[in-house]
Protein backbone atom coordinates (compact mmCIF):
# COMPACT_ATOMS: atom_id res chain seq x y z
CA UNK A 1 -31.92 12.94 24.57
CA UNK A 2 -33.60 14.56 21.68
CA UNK A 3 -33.43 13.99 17.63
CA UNK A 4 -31.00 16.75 17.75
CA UNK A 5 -29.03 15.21 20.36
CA UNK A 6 -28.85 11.71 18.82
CA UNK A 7 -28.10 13.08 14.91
CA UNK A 8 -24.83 14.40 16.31
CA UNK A 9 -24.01 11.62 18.83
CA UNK A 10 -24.35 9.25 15.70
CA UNK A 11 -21.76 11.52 13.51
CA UNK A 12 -18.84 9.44 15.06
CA UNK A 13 -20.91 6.35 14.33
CA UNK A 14 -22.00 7.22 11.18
CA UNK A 15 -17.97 8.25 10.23
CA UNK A 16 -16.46 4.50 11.54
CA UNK A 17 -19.50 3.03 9.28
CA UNK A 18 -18.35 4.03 6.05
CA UNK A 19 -15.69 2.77 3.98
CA UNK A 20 -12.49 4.81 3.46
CA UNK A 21 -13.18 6.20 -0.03
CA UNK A 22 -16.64 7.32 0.91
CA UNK A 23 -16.39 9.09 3.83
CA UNK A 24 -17.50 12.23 3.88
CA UNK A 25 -14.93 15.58 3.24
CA UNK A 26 -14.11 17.49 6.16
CA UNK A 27 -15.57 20.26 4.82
CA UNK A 28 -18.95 18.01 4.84
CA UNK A 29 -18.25 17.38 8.14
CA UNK A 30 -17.77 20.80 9.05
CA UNK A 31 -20.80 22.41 7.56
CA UNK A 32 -22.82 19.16 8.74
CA UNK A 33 -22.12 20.11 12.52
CA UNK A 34 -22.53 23.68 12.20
CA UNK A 35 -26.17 23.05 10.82
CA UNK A 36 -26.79 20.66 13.62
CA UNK A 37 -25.69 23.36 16.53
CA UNK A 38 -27.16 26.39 14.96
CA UNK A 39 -30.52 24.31 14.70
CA UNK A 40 -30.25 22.95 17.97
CA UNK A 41 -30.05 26.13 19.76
CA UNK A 42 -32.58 27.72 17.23
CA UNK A 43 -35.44 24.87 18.49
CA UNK A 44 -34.22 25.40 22.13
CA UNK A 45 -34.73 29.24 22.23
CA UNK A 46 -38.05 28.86 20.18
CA UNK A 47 -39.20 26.37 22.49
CA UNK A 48 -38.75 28.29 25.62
CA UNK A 49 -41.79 30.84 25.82
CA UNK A 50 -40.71 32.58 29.12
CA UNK A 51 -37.71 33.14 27.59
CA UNK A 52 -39.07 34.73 23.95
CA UNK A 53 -41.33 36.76 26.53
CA UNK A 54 -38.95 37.65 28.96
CA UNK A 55 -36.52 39.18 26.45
CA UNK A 56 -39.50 41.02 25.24
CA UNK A 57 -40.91 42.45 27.93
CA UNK A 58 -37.97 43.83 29.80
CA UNK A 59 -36.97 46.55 26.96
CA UNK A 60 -40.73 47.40 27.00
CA UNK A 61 -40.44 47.77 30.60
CA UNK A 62 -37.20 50.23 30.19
CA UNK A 63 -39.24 52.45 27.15
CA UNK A 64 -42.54 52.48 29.21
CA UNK A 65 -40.66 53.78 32.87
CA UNK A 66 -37.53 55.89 31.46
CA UNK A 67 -39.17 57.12 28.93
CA UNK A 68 -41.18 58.79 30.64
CA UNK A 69 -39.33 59.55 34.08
CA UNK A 70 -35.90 60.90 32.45
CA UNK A 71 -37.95 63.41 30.12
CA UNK A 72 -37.46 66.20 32.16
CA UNK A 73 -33.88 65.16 32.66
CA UNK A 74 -33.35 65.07 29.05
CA UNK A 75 -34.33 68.63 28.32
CA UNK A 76 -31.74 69.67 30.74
CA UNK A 77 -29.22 67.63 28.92
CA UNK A 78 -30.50 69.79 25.66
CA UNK A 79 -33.06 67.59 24.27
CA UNK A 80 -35.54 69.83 23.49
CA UNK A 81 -39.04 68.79 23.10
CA UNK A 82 -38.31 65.43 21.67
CA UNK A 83 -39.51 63.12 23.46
CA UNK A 84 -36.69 60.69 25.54
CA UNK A 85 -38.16 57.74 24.21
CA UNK A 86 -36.93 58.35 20.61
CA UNK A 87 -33.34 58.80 21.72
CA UNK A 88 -33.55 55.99 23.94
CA UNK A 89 -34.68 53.48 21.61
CA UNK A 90 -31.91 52.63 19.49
CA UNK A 91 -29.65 51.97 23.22
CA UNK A 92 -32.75 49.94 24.07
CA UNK A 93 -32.34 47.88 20.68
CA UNK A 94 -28.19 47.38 21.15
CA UNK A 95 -29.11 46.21 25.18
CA UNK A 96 -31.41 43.44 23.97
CA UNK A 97 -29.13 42.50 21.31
CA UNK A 98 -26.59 42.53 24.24
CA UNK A 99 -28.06 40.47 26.74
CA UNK A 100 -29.19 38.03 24.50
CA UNK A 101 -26.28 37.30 21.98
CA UNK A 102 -23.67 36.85 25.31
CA UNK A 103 -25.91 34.67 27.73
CA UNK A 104 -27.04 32.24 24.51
CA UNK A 105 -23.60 31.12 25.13
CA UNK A 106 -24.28 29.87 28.49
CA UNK A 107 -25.68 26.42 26.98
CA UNK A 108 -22.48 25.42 26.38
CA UNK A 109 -21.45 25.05 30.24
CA UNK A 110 -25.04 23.34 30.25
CA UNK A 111 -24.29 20.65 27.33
CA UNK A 112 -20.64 20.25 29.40
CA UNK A 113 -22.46 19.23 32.53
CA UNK A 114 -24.90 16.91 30.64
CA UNK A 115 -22.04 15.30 28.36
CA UNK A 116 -23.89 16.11 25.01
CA UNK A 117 -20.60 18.40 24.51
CA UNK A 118 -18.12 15.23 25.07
CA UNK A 119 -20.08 13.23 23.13
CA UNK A 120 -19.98 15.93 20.00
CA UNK A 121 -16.25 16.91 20.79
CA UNK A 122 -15.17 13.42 20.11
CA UNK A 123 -17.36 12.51 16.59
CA UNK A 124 -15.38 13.84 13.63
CA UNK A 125 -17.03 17.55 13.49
CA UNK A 126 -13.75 19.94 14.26
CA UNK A 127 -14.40 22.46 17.44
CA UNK A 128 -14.35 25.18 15.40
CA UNK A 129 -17.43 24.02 13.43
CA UNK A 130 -18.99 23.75 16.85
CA UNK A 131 -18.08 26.80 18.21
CA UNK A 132 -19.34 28.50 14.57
CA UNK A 133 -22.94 26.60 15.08
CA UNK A 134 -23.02 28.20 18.38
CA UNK A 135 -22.08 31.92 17.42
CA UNK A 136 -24.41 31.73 14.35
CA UNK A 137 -27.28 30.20 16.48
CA UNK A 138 -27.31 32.72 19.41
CA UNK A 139 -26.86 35.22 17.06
CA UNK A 140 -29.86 34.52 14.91
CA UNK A 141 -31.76 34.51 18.54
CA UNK A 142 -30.69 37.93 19.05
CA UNK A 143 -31.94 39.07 15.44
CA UNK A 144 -35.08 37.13 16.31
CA UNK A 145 -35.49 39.42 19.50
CA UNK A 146 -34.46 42.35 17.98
CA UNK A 147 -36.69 42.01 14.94
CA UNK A 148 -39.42 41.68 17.53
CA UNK A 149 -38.72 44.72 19.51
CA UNK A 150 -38.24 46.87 16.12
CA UNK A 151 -41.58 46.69 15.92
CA UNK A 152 -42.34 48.88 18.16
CA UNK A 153 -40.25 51.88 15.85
CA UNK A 154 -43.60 51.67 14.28
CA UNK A 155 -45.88 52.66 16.95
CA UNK A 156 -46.59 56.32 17.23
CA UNK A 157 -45.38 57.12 20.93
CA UNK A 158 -41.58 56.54 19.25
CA UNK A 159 -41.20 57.24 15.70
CA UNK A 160 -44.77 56.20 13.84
CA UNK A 161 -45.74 54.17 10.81
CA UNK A 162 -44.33 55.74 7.98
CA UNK A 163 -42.10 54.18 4.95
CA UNK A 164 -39.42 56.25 6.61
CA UNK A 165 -39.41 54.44 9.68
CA UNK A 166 -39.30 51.28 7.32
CA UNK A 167 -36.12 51.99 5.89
CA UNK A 168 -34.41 52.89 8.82
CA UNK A 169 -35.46 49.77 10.33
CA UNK A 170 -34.30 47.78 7.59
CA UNK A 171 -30.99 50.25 7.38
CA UNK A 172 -30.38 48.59 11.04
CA UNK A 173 -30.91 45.28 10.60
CA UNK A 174 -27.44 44.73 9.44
CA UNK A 175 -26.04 46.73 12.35
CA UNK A 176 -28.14 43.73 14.28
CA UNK A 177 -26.51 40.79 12.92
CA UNK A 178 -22.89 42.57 13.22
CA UNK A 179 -23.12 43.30 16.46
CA UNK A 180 -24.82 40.08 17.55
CA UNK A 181 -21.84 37.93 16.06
CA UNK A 182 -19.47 40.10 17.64
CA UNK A 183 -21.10 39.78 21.55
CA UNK A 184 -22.18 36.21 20.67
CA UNK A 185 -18.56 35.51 20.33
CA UNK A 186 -17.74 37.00 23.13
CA UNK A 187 -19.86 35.14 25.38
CA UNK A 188 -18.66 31.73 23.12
CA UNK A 189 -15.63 32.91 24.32
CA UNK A 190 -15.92 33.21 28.24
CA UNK A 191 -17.87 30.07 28.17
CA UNK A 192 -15.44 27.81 26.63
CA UNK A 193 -13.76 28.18 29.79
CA UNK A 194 -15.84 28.10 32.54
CA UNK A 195 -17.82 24.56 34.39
CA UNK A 196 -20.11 26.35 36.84
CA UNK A 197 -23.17 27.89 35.68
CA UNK A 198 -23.22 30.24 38.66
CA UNK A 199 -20.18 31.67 37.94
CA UNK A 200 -20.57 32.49 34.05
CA UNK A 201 -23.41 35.37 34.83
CA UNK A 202 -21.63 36.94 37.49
CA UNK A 203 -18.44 37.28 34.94
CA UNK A 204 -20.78 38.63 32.23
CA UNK A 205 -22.76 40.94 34.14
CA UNK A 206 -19.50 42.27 35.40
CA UNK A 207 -18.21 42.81 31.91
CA UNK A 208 -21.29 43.90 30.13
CA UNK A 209 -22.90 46.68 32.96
CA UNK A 210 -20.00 48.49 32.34
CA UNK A 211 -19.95 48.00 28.63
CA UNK A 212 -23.84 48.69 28.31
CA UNK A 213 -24.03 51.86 30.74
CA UNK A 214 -20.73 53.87 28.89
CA UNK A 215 -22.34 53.15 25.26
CA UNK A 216 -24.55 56.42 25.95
CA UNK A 217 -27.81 54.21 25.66
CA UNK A 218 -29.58 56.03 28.45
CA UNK A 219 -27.99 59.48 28.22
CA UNK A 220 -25.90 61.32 25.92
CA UNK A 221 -22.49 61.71 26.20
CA UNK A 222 -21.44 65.09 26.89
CA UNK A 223 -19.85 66.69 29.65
CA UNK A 224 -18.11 63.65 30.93
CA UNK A 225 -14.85 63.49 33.13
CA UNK A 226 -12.00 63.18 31.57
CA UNK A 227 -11.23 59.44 32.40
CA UNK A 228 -15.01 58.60 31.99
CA UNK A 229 -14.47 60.03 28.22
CA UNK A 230 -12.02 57.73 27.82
CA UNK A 231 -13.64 54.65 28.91
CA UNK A 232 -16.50 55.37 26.50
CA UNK A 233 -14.12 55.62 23.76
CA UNK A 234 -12.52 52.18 24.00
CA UNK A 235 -16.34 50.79 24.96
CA UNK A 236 -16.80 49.11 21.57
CA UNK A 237 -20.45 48.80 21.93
CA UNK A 238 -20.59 52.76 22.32
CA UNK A 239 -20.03 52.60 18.83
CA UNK A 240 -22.87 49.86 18.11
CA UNK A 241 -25.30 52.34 19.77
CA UNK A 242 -24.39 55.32 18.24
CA UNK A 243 -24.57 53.70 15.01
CA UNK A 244 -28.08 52.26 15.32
CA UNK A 245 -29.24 55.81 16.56
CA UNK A 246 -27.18 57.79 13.64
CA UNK A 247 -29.87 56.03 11.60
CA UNK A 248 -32.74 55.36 13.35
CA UNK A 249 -32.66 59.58 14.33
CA UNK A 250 -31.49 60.79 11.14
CA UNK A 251 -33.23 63.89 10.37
CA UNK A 252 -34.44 64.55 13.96
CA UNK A 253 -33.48 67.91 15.48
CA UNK A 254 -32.64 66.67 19.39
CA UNK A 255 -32.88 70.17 20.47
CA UNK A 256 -36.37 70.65 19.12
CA UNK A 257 -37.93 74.21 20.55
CA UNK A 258 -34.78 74.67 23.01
CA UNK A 259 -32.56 76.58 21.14
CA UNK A 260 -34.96 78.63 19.22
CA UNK A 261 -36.51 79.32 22.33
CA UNK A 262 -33.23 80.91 23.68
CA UNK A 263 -32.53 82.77 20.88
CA UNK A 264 -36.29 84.57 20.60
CA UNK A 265 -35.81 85.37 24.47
CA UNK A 266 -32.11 87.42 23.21
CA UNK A 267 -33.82 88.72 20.52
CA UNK A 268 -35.88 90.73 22.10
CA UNK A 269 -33.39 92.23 24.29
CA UNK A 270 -31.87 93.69 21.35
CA UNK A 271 -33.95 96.87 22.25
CA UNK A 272 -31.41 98.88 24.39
CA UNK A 273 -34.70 100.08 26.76
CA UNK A 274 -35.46 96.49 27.02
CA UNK A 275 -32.11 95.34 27.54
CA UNK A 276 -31.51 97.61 30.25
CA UNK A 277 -35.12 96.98 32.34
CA UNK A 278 -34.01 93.78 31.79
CA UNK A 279 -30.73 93.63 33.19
CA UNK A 280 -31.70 95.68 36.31
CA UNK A 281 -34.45 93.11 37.08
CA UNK A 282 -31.62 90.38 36.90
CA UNK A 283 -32.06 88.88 33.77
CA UNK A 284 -28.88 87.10 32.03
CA UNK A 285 -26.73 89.10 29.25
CA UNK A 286 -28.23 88.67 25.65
CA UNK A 287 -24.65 87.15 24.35
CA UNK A 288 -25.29 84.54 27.02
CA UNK A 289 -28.28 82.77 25.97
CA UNK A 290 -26.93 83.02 22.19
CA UNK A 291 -23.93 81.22 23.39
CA UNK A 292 -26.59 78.37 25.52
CA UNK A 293 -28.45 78.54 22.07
CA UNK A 294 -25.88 77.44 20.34
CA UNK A 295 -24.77 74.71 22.84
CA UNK A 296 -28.20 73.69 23.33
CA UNK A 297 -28.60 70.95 20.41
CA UNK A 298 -27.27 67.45 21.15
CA UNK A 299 -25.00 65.74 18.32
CA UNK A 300 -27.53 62.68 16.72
CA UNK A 301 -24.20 60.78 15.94
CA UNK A 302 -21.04 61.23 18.29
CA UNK A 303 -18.59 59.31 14.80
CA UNK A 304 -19.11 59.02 11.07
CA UNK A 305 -21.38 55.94 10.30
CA UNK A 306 -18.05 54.39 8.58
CA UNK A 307 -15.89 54.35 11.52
CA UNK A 308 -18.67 52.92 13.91
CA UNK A 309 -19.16 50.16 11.25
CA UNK A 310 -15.16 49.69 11.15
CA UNK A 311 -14.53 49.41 14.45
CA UNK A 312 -17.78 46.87 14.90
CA UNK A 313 -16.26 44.66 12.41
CA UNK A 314 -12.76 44.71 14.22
CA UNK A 315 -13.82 44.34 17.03
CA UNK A 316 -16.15 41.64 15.59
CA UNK A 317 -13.30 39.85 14.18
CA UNK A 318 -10.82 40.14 17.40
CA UNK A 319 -13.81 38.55 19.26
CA UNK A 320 -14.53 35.51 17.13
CA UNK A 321 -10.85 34.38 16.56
CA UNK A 322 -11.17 34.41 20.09
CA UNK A 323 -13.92 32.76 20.76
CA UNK A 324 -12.30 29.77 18.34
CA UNK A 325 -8.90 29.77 20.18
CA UNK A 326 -10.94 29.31 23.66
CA UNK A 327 -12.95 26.50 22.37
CA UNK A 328 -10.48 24.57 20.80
CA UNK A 329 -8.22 25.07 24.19
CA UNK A 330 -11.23 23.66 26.35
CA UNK A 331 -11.12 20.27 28.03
């Protein structure tokens, strides 16, 4: 058992100890076991180099292969000549803060088969302060990783080192920390319920594919079905993602050469000779590539900055209160 382990196995110690009138106030208490859980699962990520590495390399892994592969696809899809990898890196950024915020929560079905959770349930720290230390700690490793991986913003394959790119990165940053209380919670949450280790991935994975892949982190959302539409709309992360790439490609035209392309073919057809040598060798109708001209440009931001930050924050809030109910409900 580590230092960690025994400071909070001695709180209920510690609490019998002392005389009535100087015990400690329960909001002492409170804030005392929150500090000890959120620096508990701060050593334990920090500690654990394949897993720092791990949740580095696999977003690298995604920019290196579809960044490249899916640039073709993307200039169907109206991108232009920007390259995929600057669209893609803001869903990159809300997948690691994903992935990481939601399985930090699986320690708490380890410290329940180990007892260290029994033994903290039953000093005088309340639940809630325990399920608090855990939402703030695996949040703070998501910022970690997600600090990490901004660096890359700076390289010059995505958006280059330029005091631009600075501010937007700091403009995210509190996107980050929203969204990785929110999922954190969420993962707090489905763990407060579940013994087996085995089983809490397999729930996760199938609540958070389907969450990740309708945010529009790989491709844009246009064109949908109908009931695909919908689903993307009541995705909550959609709006985490569009939000982090409202800002981080602010000021970048997505349809970059495509459009203007299109409309310097048209104009030439203007000439009636032209237009009708051209149209007797098959080409399309003037009017019609104005019309793909104009439909051409992909939106940077699908919602106003404000409601994406609203509907984070309620859905942030709906999440935590549940992640507090479940906890102080488990066995």
């Amino acid at each position: 058992m580590g230092a960690l382990e025994e400071k909070a196995v001695e709180l209920k110690g510690e609490a019998a100890a002392l005389p009535a009138g100087r015990k400690s106030s329960g909001m002492r208490w409170a804030m005392r076991g929150i500090y000890i859980i959120w620096v508990r699962e701060f050593k334990r990520f920090w500690r654990d180099r394949a897993r720092r590495i791990g949740g580095f390399a696999q977003p690298i892994m995604y920019l290196a292969l579809l960044g490249v592969g899916m640039q073709s696809a993307f200039k169907v899809f109206g991108g232009g000549d920007v390259p995929y990898i600057k669209f893609m890196f803001p869903g990159i950024l809300g997948l690691t803060v994903l992935f990481t915020s939601v399985f930090s929560a699986i320690s708490i079905i380890w410290d329940r088969e180990f007892g260290f959770l029994k033994e903290v349930l039953v000093s005088p720290v309340p639940r809630s302060s325990v399920a608090l230390g855990k939402i703030i700690g695996g949040s703070t490793t998501a910022l970690i990783q997600g600090a990490i991986f901004l660096i890359l913003a700076f390289t010059p394959w995505v958006y280059g080192f330029s005091l631009d790119t600075l501010w937007k990165v700091l403009a995210v940053i509190p996107l980050i920390v929203l969204m990785s209380l929110s999922l954190t919670s969420l993962g707090v949450a489905v763990a407060a319920r579940m013994t087996s280790m085995e089983g809490f991935p397999i729930i996760m994975n199938f609540l958070l594919m389907p969450m990740f892949f309708l945010s529009g982190a790989f491709f844009p959302l246009q064109g949908l079905p109908r009931w695909m539409d919908v689903l993307t709309k009541i995705d909550p992360l959609t709006y985490g993602v569009d939000a982090l790439r409202g800002i981080m490609l602010k000021g970048l035209n997505l349809a970059a050469g495509a459009p203007g392309n299109l409309a310097q073919f048209a104009a030439w057809f203007k000439d009636p000779e032209i237009l009708r040598i051209g149209l007797g060798k098959g080409y399309p109708d003037p009017s019609s590539l104005s019309a793909l001209a104009r439909q051409a440009s992909l939106p940077v931001q699908a919602h106003p900055l404000w409601m994406d930050v609203l509907v984070m924050v309620g859905f942030g809030v709906f999440l935590f209160t549940l992640a507090l109910w479940q906890f102080n409900r488990a066995e």
